[in-house]
Short mmCIF file of C-alpha atoms in Angstrom, two decimals:
data_model
loop_
_atom_site.label_atom_id
_atom_site.label_comp_id
_atom_site.label_asym_id
_atom_site.label_seq_id
_atom_site.Cartn_x
_atom_site.Cartn_y
_atom_site.Cartn_z
CA MET J 1 24.52 -1.42 26.03
CA GLY J 2 22.26 -4.43 26.73
CA VAL J 3 18.50 -4.71 26.53
CA PRO J 4 16.74 -3.63 29.76
CA THR J 5 15.68 -6.69 31.75
CA THR J 6 12.41 -5.21 32.97
CA THR J 7 9.47 -7.45 32.03
CA TRP J 8 6.41 -5.45 31.03
CA THR J 9 2.86 -6.71 31.41
CA ARG J 10 0.17 -6.22 28.80
CA ASP J 11 -1.68 -3.83 31.13
CA GLN J 12 1.45 -1.72 31.62
CA ILE J 13 1.96 -1.44 27.87
CA ALA J 14 -1.71 -0.53 27.39
CA ALA J 15 -1.39 2.23 30.00
CA ARG J 16 1.73 3.61 28.29
CA ILE J 17 -0.06 3.63 24.93
CA LEU J 18 -3.01 5.53 26.40
CA ALA J 19 -0.47 7.97 27.83
CA GLY J 20 0.68 8.66 24.27
CA GLU J 21 3.71 6.39 23.84
CA ALA J 22 4.33 4.51 20.59
CA ILE J 23 5.20 0.94 21.59
CA PHE J 24 5.40 -2.33 19.67
CA ILE J 25 6.92 -5.77 20.26
CA LEU J 26 9.96 -7.06 18.36
CA HIS J 27 11.24 -10.55 19.18
CA GLY J 28 9.84 -10.28 22.68
CA LYS J 29 11.41 -6.87 23.29
CA VAL J 30 9.43 -3.72 24.01
CA ILE J 31 10.37 -1.08 21.43
CA ARG J 32 9.43 2.49 22.32
CA VAL J 33 9.52 4.83 19.31
CA PRO J 34 10.44 8.47 20.12
CA SER J 35 7.87 10.98 18.89
CA SER J 36 10.56 12.66 16.80
CA TRP J 37 11.11 9.44 14.84
CA LEU J 38 7.42 9.06 13.99
CA THR J 39 7.58 12.00 11.60
CA ALA J 40 11.10 11.16 10.42
CA HIS J 41 10.41 7.50 9.64
CA PRO J 42 11.26 6.98 5.93
CA GLY J 43 8.42 4.49 5.59
CA GLY J 44 5.86 7.00 6.86
CA THR J 45 4.24 7.60 10.24
CA LEU J 46 1.27 5.31 9.63
CA ALA J 47 3.53 2.31 9.09
CA ILE J 48 4.39 2.54 12.80
CA LEU J 49 1.00 3.67 14.13
CA HIS J 50 -0.77 0.61 12.72
CA PHE J 51 1.38 -1.69 14.87
CA ILE J 52 1.20 0.04 18.24
CA GLY J 53 0.59 -2.61 20.90
CA ARG J 54 1.17 -5.47 18.46
CA ASP J 55 3.96 -7.98 17.82
CA ALA J 56 5.38 -6.48 14.64
CA THR J 57 8.36 -8.83 14.31
CA ASP J 58 7.44 -10.34 10.93
CA GLU J 59 6.46 -7.00 9.40
CA VAL J 60 9.55 -5.18 10.72
CA GLU J 61 11.94 -7.85 9.45
CA ALA J 62 10.23 -7.97 6.06
CA PHE J 63 10.71 -4.23 5.53
CA HIS J 64 14.09 -3.51 7.13
CA SER J 65 17.73 -4.45 6.58
CA ASP J 66 19.87 -6.16 9.21
CA GLU J 67 21.64 -2.84 9.82
CA THR J 68 18.37 -1.05 10.61
CA LEU J 69 17.15 -3.94 12.74
CA GLY J 70 20.33 -3.65 14.77
CA LYS J 71 19.74 0.05 15.35
CA MET J 72 16.22 -0.66 16.61
CA GLN J 73 17.65 -2.52 19.58
CA GLY J 74 18.69 0.85 20.98
CA TYR J 75 15.00 1.71 21.43
CA ALA J 76 14.26 -1.40 23.53
CA VAL J 77 13.04 -0.52 27.02
CA GLY J 78 12.19 -3.97 28.30
CA THR J 79 10.82 -7.39 27.43
CA VAL J 80 7.49 -9.22 27.49
CA ASP J 81 6.55 -12.81 28.24
CA LEU J 82 5.34 -14.16 24.91
CA GLY J 83 4.09 -17.50 26.22
CA PRO J 84 3.16 -20.54 24.08
CA GLU J 85 0.50 -18.61 22.13
CA GLY J 86 2.62 -15.52 21.56
CA TRP J 87 1.79 -11.93 22.40
CA PHE J 88 -1.91 -11.18 22.84
CA PRO J 89 -2.13 -8.01 20.73
CA LEU J 90 -3.74 -4.71 21.56
CA VAL J 91 -5.68 -2.78 18.92
CA PRO J 92 -3.68 0.28 17.79
CA PRO J 93 -5.58 3.49 18.65
CA ILE J 94 -5.57 4.58 15.00
CA MET J 95 -7.65 1.53 14.09
CA ASN J 96 -10.37 2.95 16.33
CA GLY J 97 -10.01 6.46 14.91
CA TRP J 98 -7.59 7.93 17.49
CA VAL J 99 -4.40 9.87 16.69
CA ARG J 100 -2.06 12.22 18.54
CA LYS J 101 -1.95 15.86 17.45
CA LEU J 102 -0.14 18.92 18.72
CA GLY J 103 -2.35 21.11 20.89
CA LYS J 104 -1.80 24.09 23.16
CA ASP J 105 -0.58 21.74 25.90
CA GLY J 106 1.59 19.60 23.63
CA ALA J 107 0.58 16.33 21.96
CA GLU J 108 -3.03 15.43 22.69
CA TRP J 109 -5.42 12.68 21.63
CA TYR J 110 -7.75 13.54 18.77
CA ASN J 111 -10.72 11.50 17.60
CA GLU J 112 -10.68 11.69 13.79
CA ALA J 113 -13.29 8.99 13.08
CA ARG J 114 -15.86 6.73 14.73
CA ALA J 115 -15.26 2.98 14.92
CA ILE J 116 -18.10 0.64 14.02
CA LYS J 117 -17.86 -3.05 14.83
CA SER J 118 -19.65 -5.85 13.05
CA LEU J 119 -22.94 -7.01 14.60
CA GLU J 120 -22.81 -10.21 12.60
CA ASP J 121 -20.20 -12.86 11.88
CA THR J 122 -20.08 -13.52 8.16
CA GLU J 123 -17.28 -13.97 5.63
CA LEU J 124 -17.77 -10.41 4.42
CA SER J 125 -18.29 -8.89 7.86
CA PRO J 126 -16.67 -11.03 10.58
CA ALA J 127 -17.12 -10.27 14.29
CA SER J 128 -13.47 -9.18 14.40
CA GLN J 129 -14.01 -6.35 11.90
CA ILE J 130 -13.50 -2.71 12.84
CA LEU J 131 -14.35 -0.08 10.23
CA LEU J 132 -14.22 3.70 10.53
CA VAL J 133 -16.91 6.21 9.58
CA GLU J 134 -17.46 9.92 10.10
CA LYS J 135 -17.16 10.83 13.78
CA ASP J 136 -20.08 12.00 15.90
CA SER J 137 -20.61 15.70 16.52
CA ILE J 138 -19.82 15.02 20.17
CA SER J 139 -16.79 12.76 20.47
CA PRO J 140 -14.94 11.55 23.59
CA CYS J 141 -11.87 13.46 24.75
CA SER J 142 -9.47 10.53 24.84
CA PRO J 143 -9.35 6.79 24.17
CA THR J 144 -10.05 4.30 26.94
CA LEU J 145 -8.63 0.90 27.77
CA SER J 146 -11.66 -0.80 26.21
CA ILE J 147 -10.82 0.40 22.69
CA LEU J 148 -7.44 -1.30 22.88
CA GLN J 149 -9.05 -4.72 23.43
CA PRO J 150 -9.52 -6.71 20.20
CA PRO J 151 -13.01 -7.96 19.27
CA PRO J 152 -13.64 -11.73 19.07
CA THR J 153 -11.82 -13.32 16.16
CA PRO J 154 -12.58 -16.49 14.18
CA LEU J 155 -8.86 -17.23 14.08
CA SER J 156 -6.95 -19.68 16.25
CA THR J 157 -4.22 -17.80 18.11
CA LYS J 158 -2.16 -20.97 18.32
CA LEU J 159 -2.40 -21.48 14.55
CA GLN J 160 -1.41 -17.87 13.84
CA VAL J 161 1.68 -18.30 16.03
CA GLN J 162 2.50 -21.44 14.08
CA HIS J 163 2.19 -19.52 10.79
CA SER J 164 4.47 -16.80 12.16
CA LYS J 165 7.15 -19.27 13.24
CA ALA J 166 6.98 -21.01 9.86
CA TYR J 167 7.25 -17.64 8.09
CA LYS J 168 10.42 -16.82 10.04
CA ALA J 169 11.90 -20.15 8.95
CA LEU J 170 10.86 -19.43 5.35
CA HIS J 171 12.47 -16.00 5.52
CA LYS J 172 15.72 -17.61 6.66
CA ARG J 173 15.58 -20.00 3.69
CA VAL J 174 15.16 -17.04 1.35
CA VAL J 175 18.13 -15.25 2.93
CA ASP J 176 20.32 -18.38 2.91
CA ALA J 177 19.51 -18.93 -0.78
CA GLY J 178 21.05 -15.52 -1.54
CA LEU J 179 17.81 -14.19 -3.00
CA TYR J 180 18.35 -10.71 -1.55
CA LYS J 181 21.35 -10.24 -3.84
CA THR J 182 20.52 -8.10 -6.87
CA PRO J 183 21.24 -9.91 -10.19
CA TRP J 184 22.74 -6.91 -11.97
CA LEU J 185 23.88 -8.55 -15.21
CA THR J 186 21.13 -11.10 -15.81
CA GLY J 187 18.38 -9.07 -14.13
CA TYR J 188 18.84 -5.37 -14.72
CA GLY J 189 21.16 -5.73 -17.72
CA PRO J 190 18.29 -6.45 -20.15
CA GLU J 191 16.10 -3.90 -18.32
CA PHE J 192 18.55 -1.04 -18.88
CA VAL J 193 18.87 -2.00 -22.56
CA ARG J 194 15.08 -1.90 -22.84
CA TYR J 195 14.84 1.51 -21.12
CA THR J 196 17.52 2.97 -23.37
CA LEU J 197 15.98 1.56 -26.54
CA LEU J 198 12.53 2.94 -25.75
CA GLY J 199 13.96 6.37 -24.87
CA VAL J 200 16.02 6.54 -28.06
CA LEU J 201 13.10 5.37 -30.23
CA SER J 202 10.79 7.97 -28.67
CA ALA J 203 13.31 10.76 -29.30
CA TYR J 204 14.10 9.59 -32.85
CA THR J 205 10.48 9.25 -33.99
CA TYR J 206 9.68 12.62 -32.41
CA SER J 207 12.53 14.25 -34.36
CA LYS J 208 10.95 12.88 -37.55
CA GLY J 209 7.59 14.36 -36.64
CA TRP J 210 6.04 10.95 -35.99
CA ILE J 211 4.00 11.96 -32.97
CA VAL J 212 2.04 8.75 -32.42
CA PRO J 213 5.03 6.31 -32.46
CA SER J 214 6.97 8.71 -30.22
CA ALA J 215 4.13 8.91 -27.70
CA ILE J 216 3.76 5.12 -27.73
CA CYS J 217 7.47 4.61 -27.00
CA LEU J 218 7.40 7.21 -24.21
CA GLY J 219 4.35 5.53 -22.66
CA LEU J 220 6.07 2.14 -22.83
CA LEU J 221 9.16 3.68 -21.21
CA TRP J 222 7.04 5.07 -18.36
CA HIS J 223 5.35 1.68 -18.01
CA GLN J 224 8.68 -0.13 -17.64
CA LEU J 225 10.26 2.52 -15.43
CA THR J 226 7.32 2.26 -13.03
CA PHE J 227 8.54 -1.22 -12.12
CA PHE J 228 12.08 0.07 -11.64
CA ALA J 229 10.81 2.88 -9.39
CA HIS J 230 8.78 0.29 -7.48
CA ASP J 231 11.96 -1.74 -6.87
CA LEU J 232 13.83 1.35 -5.71
CA GLY J 233 11.05 2.38 -3.35
CA HIS J 234 11.27 -1.04 -1.69
CA LEU J 235 15.08 -0.78 -1.43
CA GLY J 236 15.25 -3.79 -3.74
CA VAL J 237 18.01 -2.55 -6.03
CA THR J 238 21.14 -1.34 -4.18
CA GLN J 239 19.63 -2.01 -0.70
CA ASN J 240 21.05 1.37 0.33
CA TRP J 241 18.32 3.82 1.38
CA ALA J 242 20.02 7.01 0.19
CA LEU J 243 21.22 5.60 -3.13
CA ASP J 244 17.92 3.89 -3.97
CA ARG J 245 16.03 7.08 -3.08
CA ILE J 246 18.25 9.30 -5.27
CA ILE J 247 17.92 6.95 -8.23
CA GLY J 248 14.20 6.67 -7.51
CA ILE J 249 13.79 10.44 -7.63
CA PHE J 250 15.55 10.55 -11.00
CA VAL J 251 13.41 7.73 -12.44
CA ALA J 252 10.03 8.58 -10.91
CA ASP J 253 10.13 12.38 -10.53
CA LEU J 254 12.41 13.68 -13.24
CA VAL J 255 11.56 11.17 -15.99
CA GLY J 256 8.01 10.23 -14.98
CA GLY J 257 6.67 13.31 -13.16
CA LEU J 258 5.54 11.34 -10.09
CA SER J 259 6.73 11.60 -6.49
CA ILE J 260 8.68 8.58 -5.25
CA GLY J 261 8.20 9.89 -1.71
CA TRP J 262 4.42 9.76 -2.09
CA TRP J 263 4.59 6.31 -3.61
CA VAL J 264 6.66 4.89 -0.74
CA ASP J 265 4.41 6.52 1.88
CA ASN J 266 1.29 5.15 0.17
CA HIS J 267 2.63 1.75 -0.84
CA ASN J 268 4.05 0.76 2.53
CA ILE J 269 0.61 1.12 4.10
CA HIS J 270 -0.87 -0.96 1.29
CA HIS J 271 1.60 -3.74 2.08
CA LEU J 272 1.00 -3.58 5.83
CA MET J 273 -2.79 -3.16 5.80
CA THR J 274 -3.53 -5.00 2.57
CA ASN J 275 -7.17 -4.80 1.46
CA HIS J 276 -8.44 -3.24 4.69
CA PRO J 277 -11.31 -0.92 3.62
CA SER J 278 -10.50 1.82 6.16
CA HIS J 279 -6.70 1.68 5.99
CA ASP J 280 -5.41 0.49 2.59
CA PRO J 281 -5.26 3.46 0.16
CA ASP J 282 -4.81 1.11 -2.81
CA ILE J 283 -8.45 -0.06 -2.59
CA GLN J 284 -9.95 3.32 -1.65
CA HIS J 285 -11.17 4.60 -5.00
CA LEU J 286 -14.59 6.15 -4.46
CA PRO J 287 -16.35 7.59 -6.40
CA PHE J 288 -14.96 5.41 -9.22
CA PHE J 289 -14.63 1.94 -7.68
CA ALA J 290 -15.95 0.03 -4.66
CA ILE J 291 -14.71 -3.56 -4.41
CA SER J 292 -16.84 -4.38 -1.37
CA PRO J 293 -20.34 -3.40 -0.21
CA VAL J 294 -18.82 -2.00 3.00
CA PHE J 295 -17.70 1.05 1.01
CA LEU J 296 -21.36 1.96 0.59
CA ASN J 297 -21.27 3.00 4.28
CA SER J 298 -19.16 6.12 3.52
CA LEU J 299 -16.04 4.88 5.29
CA TYR J 300 -13.27 7.06 6.71
CA SER J 301 -9.74 6.67 5.31
CA THR J 302 -6.91 6.86 7.84
CA TYR J 303 -4.48 7.47 4.96
CA TYR J 304 -6.32 10.24 3.13
CA LYS J 305 -7.77 11.67 6.39
CA ARG J 306 -11.24 12.12 4.95
CA VAL J 307 -14.60 10.42 4.64
CA MET J 308 -15.08 8.57 1.36
CA TYR J 309 -18.69 9.60 0.83
CA PHE J 310 -20.96 7.28 -1.06
CA ASP J 311 -23.05 10.09 -2.50
CA SER J 312 -25.33 10.48 -5.53
CA PHE J 313 -22.38 10.87 -7.91
CA SER J 314 -20.76 7.72 -6.49
CA LYS J 315 -24.00 5.77 -6.87
CA VAL J 316 -24.10 6.51 -10.59
CA LEU J 317 -20.46 5.54 -11.21
CA ILE J 318 -20.44 2.49 -8.94
CA SER J 319 -23.59 1.13 -10.59
CA ILE J 320 -21.62 0.87 -13.88
CA GLN J 321 -18.10 0.43 -12.47
CA HIS J 322 -17.59 -2.96 -14.14
CA LYS J 323 -18.15 -1.27 -17.49
CA LEU J 324 -15.88 1.68 -16.69
CA PHE J 325 -13.08 -0.46 -15.24
CA HIS J 326 -10.57 -0.32 -18.10
CA ILE J 327 -11.55 3.19 -19.17
CA VAL J 328 -10.89 4.65 -15.71
CA LEU J 329 -7.60 2.78 -15.33
CA SER J 330 -6.43 3.97 -18.74
CA LEU J 331 -6.44 7.53 -17.33
CA ALA J 332 -5.18 6.63 -13.85
CA ARG J 333 -1.77 8.27 -14.32
CA PHE J 334 -3.39 11.71 -14.19
CA ASN J 335 -4.68 10.88 -10.71
CA LEU J 336 -1.17 9.90 -9.65
CA TYR J 337 -0.02 13.44 -10.45
CA VAL J 338 -2.66 14.79 -8.08
CA ASN J 339 -1.64 12.39 -5.31
CA SER J 340 2.05 13.14 -5.81
CA TYR J 341 1.77 16.91 -5.69
CA SER J 342 -0.72 16.80 -2.81
CA PHE J 343 1.70 14.70 -0.79
CA LEU J 344 4.62 17.05 -1.40
CA ALA J 345 2.47 20.06 -0.49
CA LYS J 346 1.29 18.32 2.68
CA THR J 347 4.82 17.44 3.76
CA ALA J 348 6.35 20.79 2.82
CA PHE J 349 6.59 21.99 6.41
CA GLN J 350 7.23 18.69 8.15
CA PRO J 351 10.81 18.67 9.47
CA LYS J 352 13.05 15.73 8.62
CA ARG J 353 10.43 14.07 6.43
CA PHE J 354 13.32 12.33 4.69
CA ARG J 355 16.73 11.32 5.95
CA GLY J 356 19.33 14.04 5.80
CA GLY J 357 16.90 16.84 6.61
CA ARG J 358 15.01 18.53 3.78
CA TRP J 359 17.39 17.70 0.95
CA TRP J 360 15.28 14.85 -0.39
CA TRP J 361 12.10 16.91 -0.45
CA TRP J 362 13.87 19.67 -2.36
CA LEU J 363 15.41 17.15 -4.75
CA GLU J 364 11.93 15.91 -5.60
CA ILE J 365 10.65 19.45 -6.15
CA ILE J 366 13.58 20.29 -8.43
CA SER J 367 13.21 17.02 -10.35
CA LEU J 368 9.48 17.57 -10.87
CA GLY J 369 10.29 21.05 -12.13
CA VAL J 370 12.70 19.59 -14.67
CA TYR J 371 10.04 17.07 -15.71
CA ALA J 372 7.48 19.84 -16.19
CA SER J 373 9.97 21.75 -18.33
CA TRP J 374 11.01 18.95 -20.66
CA TYR J 375 7.55 17.41 -21.05
CA SER J 376 5.94 20.82 -21.68
CA ALA J 377 8.57 21.54 -24.32
CA VAL J 378 7.88 18.19 -25.98
CA VAL J 379 4.13 18.79 -26.00
CA LYS J 380 4.55 22.33 -27.30
CA GLY J 381 6.84 21.05 -30.04
CA CYS J 382 4.08 18.85 -31.42
CA GLY J 383 2.89 21.87 -33.41
CA THR J 384 -0.88 22.04 -33.23
CA VAL J 385 -3.18 21.77 -30.22
CA GLY J 386 -4.72 18.62 -31.67
CA ARG J 387 -1.35 16.89 -32.10
CA ALA J 388 -0.28 18.00 -28.62
CA LEU J 389 -3.43 16.57 -27.02
CA LEU J 390 -2.99 13.36 -29.00
CA PHE J 391 0.60 13.00 -27.74
CA VAL J 392 -0.44 13.57 -24.11
CA LEU J 393 -3.35 11.14 -24.29
CA ILE J 394 -1.46 8.34 -26.05
CA SER J 395 1.64 8.57 -23.86
CA HIS J 396 -0.48 8.35 -20.72
CA VAL J 397 -2.88 5.64 -21.90
CA VAL J 398 -0.05 3.41 -23.18
CA ALA J 399 1.49 3.52 -19.70
CA SER J 400 -1.77 2.39 -18.06
CA PRO J 401 -1.49 -1.44 -18.13
CA VAL J 402 0.60 -1.19 -14.96
CA HIS J 403 -2.52 0.00 -13.12
CA VAL J 404 -4.50 -3.01 -14.34
CA GLN J 405 -1.59 -5.21 -13.26
CA ILE J 406 -1.66 -3.86 -9.71
CA VAL J 407 -5.40 -4.07 -9.10
CA LEU J 408 -5.68 -7.59 -10.50
CA SER J 409 -3.66 -8.89 -7.57
CA HIS J 410 -6.04 -7.52 -4.92
CA PHE J 411 -9.47 -6.40 -6.16
CA SER J 412 -10.89 -9.93 -6.28
CA ARG J 413 -9.46 -10.96 -2.89
CA SER J 414 -10.89 -10.76 0.63
CA THR J 415 -11.44 -7.34 2.20
CA ALA J 416 -12.55 -8.73 5.57
CA ASP J 417 -10.79 -7.55 8.71
CA LEU J 418 -9.86 -10.69 10.67
CA GLY J 419 -8.33 -8.65 13.46
CA VAL J 420 -4.88 -7.93 14.84
CA THR J 421 -4.33 -11.58 15.75
CA GLU J 422 -3.88 -12.58 12.10
CA SER J 423 -0.27 -13.27 11.17
CA PHE J 424 1.55 -11.26 8.51
CA ALA J 425 1.93 -14.29 6.24
CA ALA J 426 -1.72 -15.34 6.58
CA ARG J 427 -2.96 -11.85 5.71
CA GLN J 428 -0.77 -11.58 2.60
CA LEU J 429 -1.85 -14.98 1.27
CA ARG J 430 -5.52 -14.21 1.96
CA THR J 431 -5.57 -10.81 0.26
CA THR J 432 -3.18 -11.28 -2.68
CA VAL J 433 -3.15 -13.35 -5.87
CA ASP J 434 -0.53 -14.14 -8.53
CA VAL J 435 -1.03 -13.67 -12.27
CA ILE J 436 0.20 -16.71 -14.20
CA CYS J 437 2.71 -15.66 -16.85
CA PRO J 438 5.40 -17.45 -18.90
CA PRO J 439 8.96 -16.32 -17.98
CA SER J 440 9.47 -14.92 -21.48
CA LEU J 441 6.72 -12.34 -20.87
CA ALA J 442 7.60 -11.54 -17.26
CA PHE J 443 9.14 -8.18 -18.25
CA ILE J 444 5.70 -6.95 -19.36
CA HIS J 445 4.44 -7.44 -15.81
CA GLY J 446 7.64 -6.08 -14.27
CA GLY J 447 7.86 -9.15 -12.06
CA LEU J 448 4.74 -8.05 -10.19
CA HIS J 449 2.67 -10.91 -11.53
CA LEU J 450 4.38 -12.74 -8.64
CA GLN J 451 2.57 -10.46 -6.23
CA VAL J 452 2.06 -13.00 -3.43
CA THR J 453 5.79 -13.55 -2.99
CA HIS J 454 6.45 -9.84 -3.34
CA HIS J 455 4.00 -9.13 -0.52
CA MET J 456 5.64 -11.77 1.66
CA PHE J 457 9.13 -10.33 0.99
CA PRO J 458 8.75 -6.74 -0.27
CA ARG J 459 12.49 -5.95 -0.34
CA LEU J 460 13.33 -8.95 -2.50
CA PRO J 461 14.79 -8.01 -5.93
CA ARG J 462 12.03 -8.76 -8.42
CA HIS J 463 14.26 -10.89 -10.67
CA ASN J 464 14.53 -13.37 -7.78
CA LEU J 465 10.79 -13.56 -7.11
CA LEU J 466 10.22 -16.60 -9.34
CA GLN J 467 12.75 -18.69 -7.43
CA ALA J 468 11.39 -17.45 -4.09
CA SER J 469 7.81 -18.18 -5.15
CA MET J 470 8.61 -21.88 -5.26
CA LEU J 471 9.53 -21.69 -1.57
CA VAL J 472 6.39 -19.68 -0.77
CA LYS J 473 4.16 -22.25 -2.50
CA GLU J 474 5.76 -25.00 -0.39
CA PHE J 475 5.18 -22.90 2.71
CA ALA J 476 1.50 -22.31 1.88
CA LYS J 477 0.92 -26.01 1.21
CA GLU J 478 2.63 -27.07 4.45
CA GLN J 479 0.61 -24.54 6.48
CA GLY J 480 -2.68 -25.43 4.81
CA MET J 481 -3.15 -21.94 3.34
CA GLU J 482 -4.32 -21.01 -0.15
CA PHE J 483 -1.81 -19.75 -2.71
CA ALA J 484 -4.11 -18.06 -5.23
CA GLU J 485 -3.21 -17.55 -8.88
CA PHE J 486 -5.01 -17.01 -12.19
CA GLY J 487 -4.32 -16.06 -15.79
CA PHE J 488 -4.35 -12.44 -16.95
CA VAL J 489 -7.61 -12.75 -18.91
CA GLU J 490 -9.23 -14.79 -16.15
CA GLY J 491 -8.07 -12.22 -13.58
CA ASN J 492 -9.67 -9.37 -15.50
CA GLY J 493 -12.90 -11.36 -15.60
CA ASP J 494 -12.76 -12.05 -11.86
CA VAL J 495 -12.17 -8.39 -10.99
CA ARG J 496 -14.97 -7.20 -13.26
CA GLY J 497 -17.18 -9.86 -11.67
CA VAL J 498 -16.47 -8.47 -8.20
CA LEU J 499 -17.18 -4.93 -9.40
CA LYS J 500 -20.44 -6.08 -10.99
CA GLN J 501 -21.57 -7.75 -7.75
CA VAL J 502 -21.17 -4.48 -5.86
CA ALA J 503 -22.79 -2.56 -8.74
CA ASP J 504 -25.79 -4.91 -8.63
CA GLN J 505 -26.10 -4.38 -4.89
CA VAL J 506 -26.16 -0.61 -5.41
CA LYS J 507 -29.01 -1.04 -7.87
CA ILE J 508 -30.91 -3.26 -5.43
CA VAL J 509 -30.47 -0.73 -2.62
CA GLY J 510 -31.73 1.98 -4.97
CA MET J 511 -34.82 0.00 -5.93
CA VAL J 512 -35.65 -0.70 -2.28
CA ALA J 513 -35.26 2.99 -1.44
CA ASP J 514 -37.54 3.98 -4.34
CA ALA J 515 -40.16 1.46 -3.20
CA GLU J 516 -40.09 2.82 0.35
CA ILE J 517 -40.51 6.39 -0.92
CA LYS J 518 -43.49 5.40 -3.04
CA GLU J 519 -45.06 3.53 -0.12
CA ALA J 520 -44.59 6.55 2.15
CA MET J 521 -46.25 8.79 -0.43
CA ILE J 522 -49.28 6.46 -0.74
CA CYS J 523 -49.78 5.62 2.92
CA PRO J 524 -51.20 8.40 5.16
#
């Protein structure tokens, strides 16, 4: 069955989107996603909704295998005329706070947040920026054509098309170099030895009553397995969805107590909407952290479906966030439990949330139950309450450097929204930074110190990232784009510097407010 030859206009696609259809562009073809697939999509519903009306070719190819890309052709309903400057994108309704929900008359538009557009044009708040805040008490009934039109952008459309074409050529070089092939012996061979050694050492020291060494080894095992689970979630190990997911459930859920399903759902959006204040859950950490002053506006999160209020409690914590940085991250694993279990509860009644029906959801529930059983038994076996608490705290804190690793690559980078015109490659290079590390210590970072290349090619096996990064650096230099990198110590300083800048602004705002209150009390 061939691709329909009907050529769609931009206005026709806009009308279909307003009518509730999920449409994006893939290599000049109009792909219409059935509503049933939105909830069944293994990468999460939001991964599709954020690209409605846009040319998603680079993003789709970065996240999907050739087999899946072939299947997508069956959803093509026509073509579009790309022209010399490519497809002029529409703004997905969700970026303006609009989603489809089931109502008494079927699926209906629902306004979940109010869009605010920048009134200035600065580096922090460009004219292209759209942020979401709490919706008005009286909201419109449905979106209009105007909300699909992108605001003015400082970017050159022609240059973004050039970046996209160059990225496609780069991707081909990566494929031709065989970098999607998993290096089992030289890559995962040493990793599996390390996992086994840490597990055996933790069990042995525990059997001897050495609680602290046992907890340290368990924490180190969790730390290392987090990188393995990350690879599996990106289909970067066997490249088979079902097999990587099953292994991922064993590693993340049964051994680590965290939901791999939640992680994939969360992490895909982070990769696609990197560092966007209203859409990237990996930078939405109020009341503990705010990496940009825009968070002081109590933004709405399209991932968490709630307003991130900048309230009195937030003001206190944000004003000292640069001092709390490492302390908060040392306990971050406890928050991951909350996110994991909340996600599984939320998706409990969603049909076909994973491939193969509900089996994957149940496998996660069973695996988390096994984790709760074995870890509770280990904690109980420590003897006293004090020793048990010590074991829990040490095992969780020792596993925390992975959280520092992740935030280093993004917290100090741009959070500006340059609009839907920006190419995939340009966005990843602008919002991501590498951590310089000698190859001998790469295992400590789990390969994720090469975060720029990972964001450009998320399915790439991490043991091939170093070789691929050489190609990415050439690409960035040829395209005149920055390839950012810093040392681990320098990176911690940069991130704390960004946090301090926002903290200082909170203090300034507080002093101005106090002065205004005093003036109001004095003046009649």
